[in-house]
mmCIF file of C-alpha atoms in Angstrom:
data_model
loop_
_atom_site.group_PDB
_atom_site.id
_atom_site.type_symbol
_atom_site.label_atom_id
_atom_site.label_comp_id
_atom_site.label_asym_id
_atom_site.label_seq_id
_atom_site.Cartn_x
_atom_site.Cartn_y
_atom_site.Cartn_z
ATOM 1 C CA MET A 630 -30.422 -20.884 -26.277
ATOM 2 C CA ALA A 631 -30.578 -22.113 -22.677
ATOM 3 C CA TYR A 632 -33.361 -24.149 -21.097
ATOM 4 C CA ARG A 633 -34.205 -24.459 -17.398
ATOM 5 C CA LYS A 634 -36.346 -26.620 -15.203
ATOM 6 C CA VAL A 635 -38.875 -24.128 -13.849
ATOM 7 C CA TYR A 636 -41.755 -24.017 -11.395
ATOM 8 C CA PHE A 637 -44.307 -21.243 -11.800
ATOM 9 C CA ARG A 638 -45.846 -21.054 -8.333
ATOM 10 C CA ILE A 639 -49.599 -20.694 -8.762
ATOM 11 C CA HIS A 640 -52.352 -19.534 -6.437
ATOM 12 C CA THR A 641 -55.674 -20.884 -7.648
ATOM 13 C CA GLU A 642 -59.037 -19.831 -6.268
ATOM 14 C CA GLY A 643 -60.787 -22.747 -4.576
ATOM 15 C CA TYR A 644 -57.744 -25.034 -4.465
ATOM 16 C CA VAL A 645 -55.578 -25.833 -1.427
ATOM 17 C CA SER A 646 -54.894 -29.557 -1.206
ATOM 18 C CA GLY A 647 -57.982 -30.268 -3.284
ATOM 19 C CA TRP A 648 -60.840 -28.492 -5.048
ATOM 20 C CA SER A 649 -63.484 -26.774 -2.946
ATOM 21 C CA SER A 650 -66.022 -26.891 -5.791
ATOM 22 C CA ASP A 651 -66.471 -28.161 -9.327
ATOM 23 C CA SER A 652 -67.046 -24.586 -10.535
ATOM 24 C CA ASP A 653 -63.582 -23.468 -9.302
ATOM 25 C CA LYS A 654 -62.015 -26.475 -11.005
ATOM 26 C CA ALA A 655 -63.837 -25.742 -14.253
ATOM 27 C CA ALA A 656 -62.810 -22.058 -14.156
ATOM 28 C CA PHE A 657 -59.149 -22.998 -13.685
ATOM 29 C CA LYS A 658 -59.160 -25.475 -16.556
ATOM 30 C CA GLU A 659 -61.028 -23.156 -18.916
ATOM 31 C CA GLU A 660 -58.751 -20.170 -18.344
ATOM 32 C CA SER A 661 -55.447 -22.071 -18.287
ATOM 33 C CA ARG A 662 -56.319 -23.883 -21.522
ATOM 34 C CA ARG A 663 -57.477 -20.713 -23.250
ATOM 35 C CA LEU A 664 -54.414 -18.729 -22.133
ATOM 36 C CA PHE A 665 -51.811 -21.222 -23.355
ATOM 37 C CA LYS A 666 -53.616 -21.892 -26.625
ATOM 38 C CA SER A 667 -53.704 -18.137 -27.292
ATOM 39 C CA LEU A 668 -49.914 -18.044 -26.770
ATOM 40 C CA GLY A 669 -49.342 -20.764 -29.353
ATOM 41 C CA TRP A 670 -48.870 -23.743 -27.040
ATOM 42 C CA THR A 671 -50.217 -27.195 -27.924
ATOM 43 C CA LEU A 672 -52.578 -28.590 -25.300
ATOM 44 C CA THR A 673 -52.851 -32.228 -24.214
ATOM 45 C CA LEU A 674 -55.806 -32.855 -21.934
ATOM 46 C CA GLY A 675 -55.142 -34.669 -18.674
ATOM 47 C CA HIS A 676 -56.859 -37.952 -17.850
ATOM 48 C CA ASN A 677 -56.948 -40.578 -15.079
ATOM 49 C CA GLY A 678 -56.283 -37.976 -12.416
ATOM 50 C CA CYS A 679 -53.437 -36.251 -14.285
ATOM 51 C CA CYS A 680 -53.381 -32.548 -15.118
ATOM 52 C CA ASP A 681 -53.210 -30.973 -18.572
ATOM 53 C CA THR A 682 -49.834 -30.542 -20.277
ATOM 54 C CA VAL A 683 -48.790 -27.959 -22.845
ATOM 55 C CA THR A 684 -45.860 -27.996 -25.261
ATOM 56 C CA LYS A 685 -44.209 -25.478 -27.554
ATOM 57 C CA GLY A 686 -41.139 -26.592 -29.481
ATOM 58 C CA GLN A 687 -38.761 -28.122 -26.933
ATOM 59 C CA GLN A 688 -40.674 -26.545 -24.036
ATOM 60 C CA ASP A 689 -43.253 -28.314 -21.889
ATOM 61 C CA LEU A 690 -45.304 -27.534 -18.778
ATOM 62 C CA TYR A 691 -47.492 -29.645 -16.488
ATOM 63 C CA LEU A 692 -50.446 -27.512 -15.389
ATOM 64 C CA HIS A 693 -51.104 -28.350 -11.743
ATOM 65 C CA PRO A 694 -53.285 -25.799 -9.895
ATOM 66 C CA SER A 695 -50.469 -25.086 -7.394
ATOM 67 C CA SER A 696 -47.561 -24.960 -9.879
ATOM 68 C CA PHE A 697 -46.885 -25.072 -13.609
ATOM 69 C CA SER A 698 -43.664 -27.072 -13.955
ATOM 70 C CA GLY A 699 -41.447 -28.195 -16.796
ATOM 71 C CA VAL A 700 -38.568 -27.180 -19.033
ATOM 72 C CA LEU A 701 -38.637 -23.715 -20.557
ATOM 73 C CA ASP A 702 -36.451 -21.494 -22.701
ATOM 74 C CA GLU A 703 -34.910 -18.973 -20.300
ATOM 75 C CA ASP A 704 -35.796 -16.099 -22.621
ATOM 76 C CA ASN A 705 -39.507 -16.894 -22.265
ATOM 77 C CA ILE A 706 -39.734 -17.173 -18.475
ATOM 78 C CA GLN A 707 -40.360 -13.529 -17.627
ATOM 79 C CA SER A 708 -42.878 -12.891 -20.387
ATOM 80 C CA LEU A 709 -44.864 -16.022 -19.510
ATOM 81 C CA GLN A 710 -44.835 -15.075 -15.829
ATOM 82 C CA GLU A 711 -46.346 -11.698 -16.749
ATOM 83 C CA GLN A 712 -49.091 -13.381 -18.773
ATOM 84 C CA LEU A 713 -49.916 -15.833 -15.974
ATOM 85 C CA SER A 714 -50.052 -13.008 -13.439
ATOM 86 C CA LYS A 715 -52.963 -11.432 -15.338
ATOM 87 C CA ALA A 716 -55.225 -14.477 -15.074
ATOM 88 C CA GLN A 717 -58.453 -14.299 -13.059
ATOM 89 C CA ALA A 718 -59.028 -17.904 -11.875
ATOM 90 C CA PHE A 719 -55.383 -18.239 -10.856
ATOM 91 C CA ARG A 720 -52.236 -16.136 -10.698
ATOM 92 C CA CYS A 721 -48.493 -16.709 -10.737
ATOM 93 C CA TYR A 722 -46.836 -15.188 -7.673
ATOM 94 C CA HIS A 723 -43.273 -16.562 -8.015
ATOM 95 C CA VAL A 724 -40.929 -18.516 -10.319
ATOM 96 C CA ASP A 725 -38.216 -20.961 -9.228
ATOM 97 C CA CYS A 726 -35.505 -21.901 -11.746
ATOM 98 C CA TYR A 727 -33.426 -25.036 -11.304
ATOM 99 C CA GLU A 728 -31.039 -27.145 -13.393
ATOM 100 C CA GLU A 729 -30.106 -26.375 -16.992
ATOM 101 C CA TYR A 730 -31.146 -28.627 -19.874
ATOM 102 C CA ARG A 731 -29.124 -28.583 -23.075
ATOM 103 C CA ASP A 732 -30.177 -29.088 -26.685
ATOM 104 C CA LEU A 733 -27.460 -31.670 -27.326
ATOM 105 C CA SER A 734 -27.668 -34.550 -29.810
ATOM 106 C CA ASP A 735 -26.470 -38.093 -29.106
ATOM 107 C CA GLU A 736 -23.420 -37.530 -31.309
ATOM 108 C CA GLY A 737 -22.629 -34.239 -29.587
ATOM 109 C CA TYR A 738 -23.006 -35.836 -26.166
ATOM 110 C CA ARG A 739 -20.632 -38.694 -27.028
ATOM 111 C CA ALA A 740 -18.083 -36.251 -28.423
ATOM 112 C CA GLU A 741 -18.246 -34.110 -25.282
ATOM 113 C CA LEU A 742 -17.780 -37.129 -23.017
ATOM 114 C CA GLU A 743 -14.832 -38.266 -25.130
ATOM 115 C CA THR A 744 -13.040 -34.958 -24.555
ATOM 116 C CA LYS A 745 -13.393 -35.600 -20.802
ATOM 117 C CA ARG A 746 -12.234 -39.241 -20.893
ATOM 118 C CA ASP A 747 -9.045 -38.607 -18.891
ATOM 119 C CA GLU A 748 -10.869 -36.408 -16.372
ATOM 120 C CA ILE A 749 -13.631 -38.993 -15.878
ATOM 121 C CA THR A 750 -11.065 -41.782 -15.541
ATOM 122 C CA GLY A 751 -9.181 -39.906 -12.835
ATOM 123 C CA TYR A 752 -12.401 -39.112 -11.006
ATOM 124 C CA ILE A 753 -13.534 -42.757 -11.026
ATOM 125 C CA LEU A 754 -10.171 -43.964 -9.719
ATOM 126 C CA GLU A 755 -10.252 -41.370 -6.941
ATOM 127 C CA LYS A 756 -13.818 -42.093 -5.857
ATOM 128 C CA CYS A 757 -13.288 -45.863 -5.918
ATOM 129 C CA ARG A 758 -10.176 -45.792 -3.728
ATOM 130 C CA THR A 759 -10.951 -47.577 -0.437
ATOM 131 C CA LYS A 760 -9.058 -47.878 2.842
ATOM 132 C CA ARG A 761 -8.894 -51.683 2.740
ATOM 133 C CA SER A 762 -8.799 -54.272 -0.011
ATOM 134 C CA ASN A 763 -12.017 -55.908 1.253
ATOM 135 C CA LEU A 764 -14.050 -52.685 0.927
ATOM 136 C CA TYR A 765 -15.862 -51.875 -2.301
ATOM 137 C CA VAL A 766 -17.815 -48.849 -3.546
ATOM 138 C CA VAL A 767 -21.412 -49.703 -4.424
ATOM 139 C CA ALA A 768 -22.770 -46.198 -5.123
ATOM 140 C CA PRO A 769 -22.697 -44.426 -8.530
ATOM 141 C CA VAL A 770 -19.355 -42.659 -8.942
ATOM 142 C CA ALA A 771 -19.586 -40.442 -12.037
ATOM 143 C CA GLU A 772 -22.840 -38.499 -11.599
ATOM 144 C CA LYS A 773 -21.028 -35.136 -11.626
ATOM 145 C CA PHE A 774 -20.446 -35.555 -15.372
ATOM 146 C CA GLU A 775 -24.130 -35.991 -16.135
ATOM 147 C CA VAL A 776 -25.525 -33.710 -18.829
ATOM 148 C CA ARG A 777 -29.249 -33.048 -18.637
ATOM 149 C CA ARG A 778 -30.588 -32.956 -22.159
ATOM 150 C CA LEU A 779 -33.897 -32.058 -23.737
ATOM 151 C CA TYR A 780 -33.862 -35.572 -25.198
ATOM 152 C CA ASP A 781 -33.397 -37.148 -21.750
ATOM 153 C CA LYS A 782 -36.029 -35.412 -19.648
ATOM 154 C CA ASP A 783 -37.050 -38.782 -18.211
ATOM 155 C CA ARG A 784 -33.442 -39.224 -16.980
ATOM 156 C CA ARG A 785 -32.772 -42.470 -18.878
ATOM 157 C CA ASN A 786 -29.503 -40.978 -20.120
ATOM 158 C CA GLN A 787 -28.411 -44.112 -21.979
ATOM 159 C CA ILE A 788 -25.574 -42.363 -23.813
ATOM 160 C CA GLY A 789 -23.837 -41.369 -20.581
ATOM 161 C CA LYS A 790 -24.403 -44.753 -18.950
ATOM 162 C CA GLN A 791 -22.986 -46.613 -21.948
ATOM 163 C CA PHE A 792 -19.904 -44.382 -22.052
ATOM 164 C CA VAL A 793 -19.086 -44.858 -18.368
ATOM 165 C CA ALA A 794 -19.828 -48.607 -18.538
ATOM 166 C CA GLY A 795 -17.345 -48.963 -21.392
ATOM 167 C CA LEU A 796 -14.740 -46.880 -19.604
ATOM 168 C CA MET A 797 -15.056 -48.884 -16.390
ATOM 169 C CA ALA A 798 -14.868 -52.146 -18.318
ATOM 170 C CA GLN A 799 -11.544 -50.983 -19.788
ATOM 171 C CA LEU A 800 -10.242 -50.055 -16.331
ATOM 172 C CA LEU A 801 -11.223 -53.501 -15.036
ATOM 173 C CA GLN A 802 -9.492 -55.170 -17.968
ATOM 174 C CA LYS A 803 -6.329 -53.150 -17.367
ATOM 175 C CA GLY A 804 -6.411 -54.081 -13.691
ATOM 176 C CA TRP A 805 -6.864 -50.506 -12.482
ATOM 177 C CA LEU A 806 -10.249 -51.442 -10.969
ATOM 178 C CA VAL A 807 -11.260 -54.598 -9.088
ATOM 179 C CA SER A 808 -14.862 -55.804 -8.699
ATOM 180 C CA ALA A 809 -16.585 -58.218 -6.313
ATOM 181 C CA LYS A 810 -20.029 -59.159 -5.043
ATOM 182 C CA THR A 811 -20.805 -57.488 -1.714
ATOM 183 C CA SER A 812 -23.661 -57.659 0.777
ATOM 184 C CA GLN A 813 -25.008 -54.486 -0.900
ATOM 185 C CA GLY A 814 -24.626 -55.680 -4.474
ATOM 186 C CA GLU A 815 -21.837 -55.538 -7.044
ATOM 187 C CA GLY A 816 -18.990 -53.308 -5.882
ATOM 188 C CA ILE A 817 -15.750 -51.909 -7.257
ATOM 189 C CA ARG A 818 -12.555 -50.430 -5.875
ATOM 190 C CA THR A 819 -9.347 -48.971 -7.253
ATOM 191 C CA ALA A 820 -6.594 -51.579 -7.387
ATOM 192 C CA ALA A 821 -3.535 -51.093 -5.189
ATOM 193 C CA ASP A 822 -0.176 -50.432 -6.846
ATOM 194 C CA LYS A 823 1.032 -53.962 -6.103
ATOM 195 C CA GLU A 824 -2.091 -55.353 -7.803
ATOM 196 C CA ARG A 825 -1.587 -53.297 -10.932
ATOM 197 C CA GLY A 826 2.134 -53.822 -11.160
ATOM 198 C CA ALA A 827 4.885 -51.271 -11.563
ATOM 199 C CA ARG A 828 4.094 -50.451 -15.219
ATOM 200 C CA GLN A 829 0.422 -49.767 -14.480
ATOM 201 C CA ALA A 830 0.973 -47.703 -11.341
ATOM 202 C CA VAL A 831 -1.403 -44.779 -10.964
ATOM 203 C CA THR A 832 -0.630 -41.698 -8.891
ATOM 204 C CA GLN A 833 -2.223 -42.014 -5.474
ATOM 205 C CA VAL A 834 -5.053 -39.501 -4.936
ATOM 206 C CA ALA A 835 -6.447 -38.811 -1.493
ATOM 207 C CA GLY A 836 -10.233 -39.290 -1.587
ATOM 208 C CA GLN A 837 -13.119 -40.076 0.725
ATOM 209 C CA ILE A 838 -15.476 -42.944 -0.079
ATOM 210 C CA THR A 839 -18.958 -42.342 1.268
ATOM 211 C CA THR A 840 -20.562 -45.680 0.425
ATOM 212 C CA GLU A 841 -18.609 -48.897 0.864
ATOM 213 C CA GLY A 842 -19.571 -52.561 1.094
ATOM 214 C CA GLN A 843 -17.815 -55.714 2.278
ATOM 215 C CA PRO A 844 -17.610 -58.835 0.098
ATOM 216 C CA SER A 845 -20.210 -61.461 0.880
ATOM 217 C CA PRO A 846 -18.583 -64.802 1.723
ATOM 218 C CA PRO A 847 -17.381 -66.869 0.019
ATOM 219 C CA GLU A 848 -17.026 -64.440 -2.912
ATOM 220 C CA LYS A 849 -13.571 -63.004 -3.541
ATOM 221 C CA ALA A 850 -12.496 -59.986 -5.541
ATOM 222 C CA SER A 851 -12.104 -60.695 -9.239
ATOM 223 C CA LYS A 852 -10.676 -58.487 -11.924
ATOM 224 C CA ARG A 853 -12.707 -60.306 -14.565
ATOM 225 C CA LYS A 854 -16.164 -59.469 -13.236
ATOM 226 C CA LYS A 855 -18.346 -56.949 -15.055
ATOM 227 C CA PRO A 856 -18.595 -53.494 -13.478
ATOM 228 C CA PRO A 857 -21.822 -52.434 -11.743
ATOM 229 C CA ALA A 858 -24.320 -50.467 -13.767
ATOM 230 C CA PRO A 859 -22.994 -46.885 -13.681
ATOM 231 C CA SER A 860 -25.032 -43.706 -13.413
ATOM 232 C CA LEU A 861 -23.969 -40.532 -15.135
#
């Protein structure tokens, strides 16, 4: 079963950038609530300026009069679009599908990251390689390995962050990464061969660093500093 971030593009009578009348607003709310309840969705009424939300299992939608957005089972997208297209106070004229969300537990996520440990390590070392020893990467470096999960819809993604933080801490301890305070915050770079020593040499990989910072005086690079908070 695959889930997608979706936007059902909605045309609602009496709504452009705001409501033209209270009667149009009431008609939209009445029909949208009735339709989703009839399809077995659970309704949560909006308050303090927020719109209604509906949920069904792992699926959820935010019912704005210009788009119904949320995470939906791919198998249900077409049938729901057909139902929305029949409405009177509003109609669905298009659907946009974006990133995939997976039904993956914390244990499953950790296990999947563990199988990619060597790949993630190599990627970090490549992305943190700088042209000079006084340049440090301050941007997140492992976002490509992020897994969007149904449990992490708010993007906290603590499992991924903890895994990468632990991995980078090991690389700092081994001397494969070097960290320092920079004018843009805590930064890291891949250690040069002479810094690691002959036994810890890592194959040189050509890579481009897009975000670099210079150490703020009088701070100097230290292998013992904690790595910056990673983002996966």
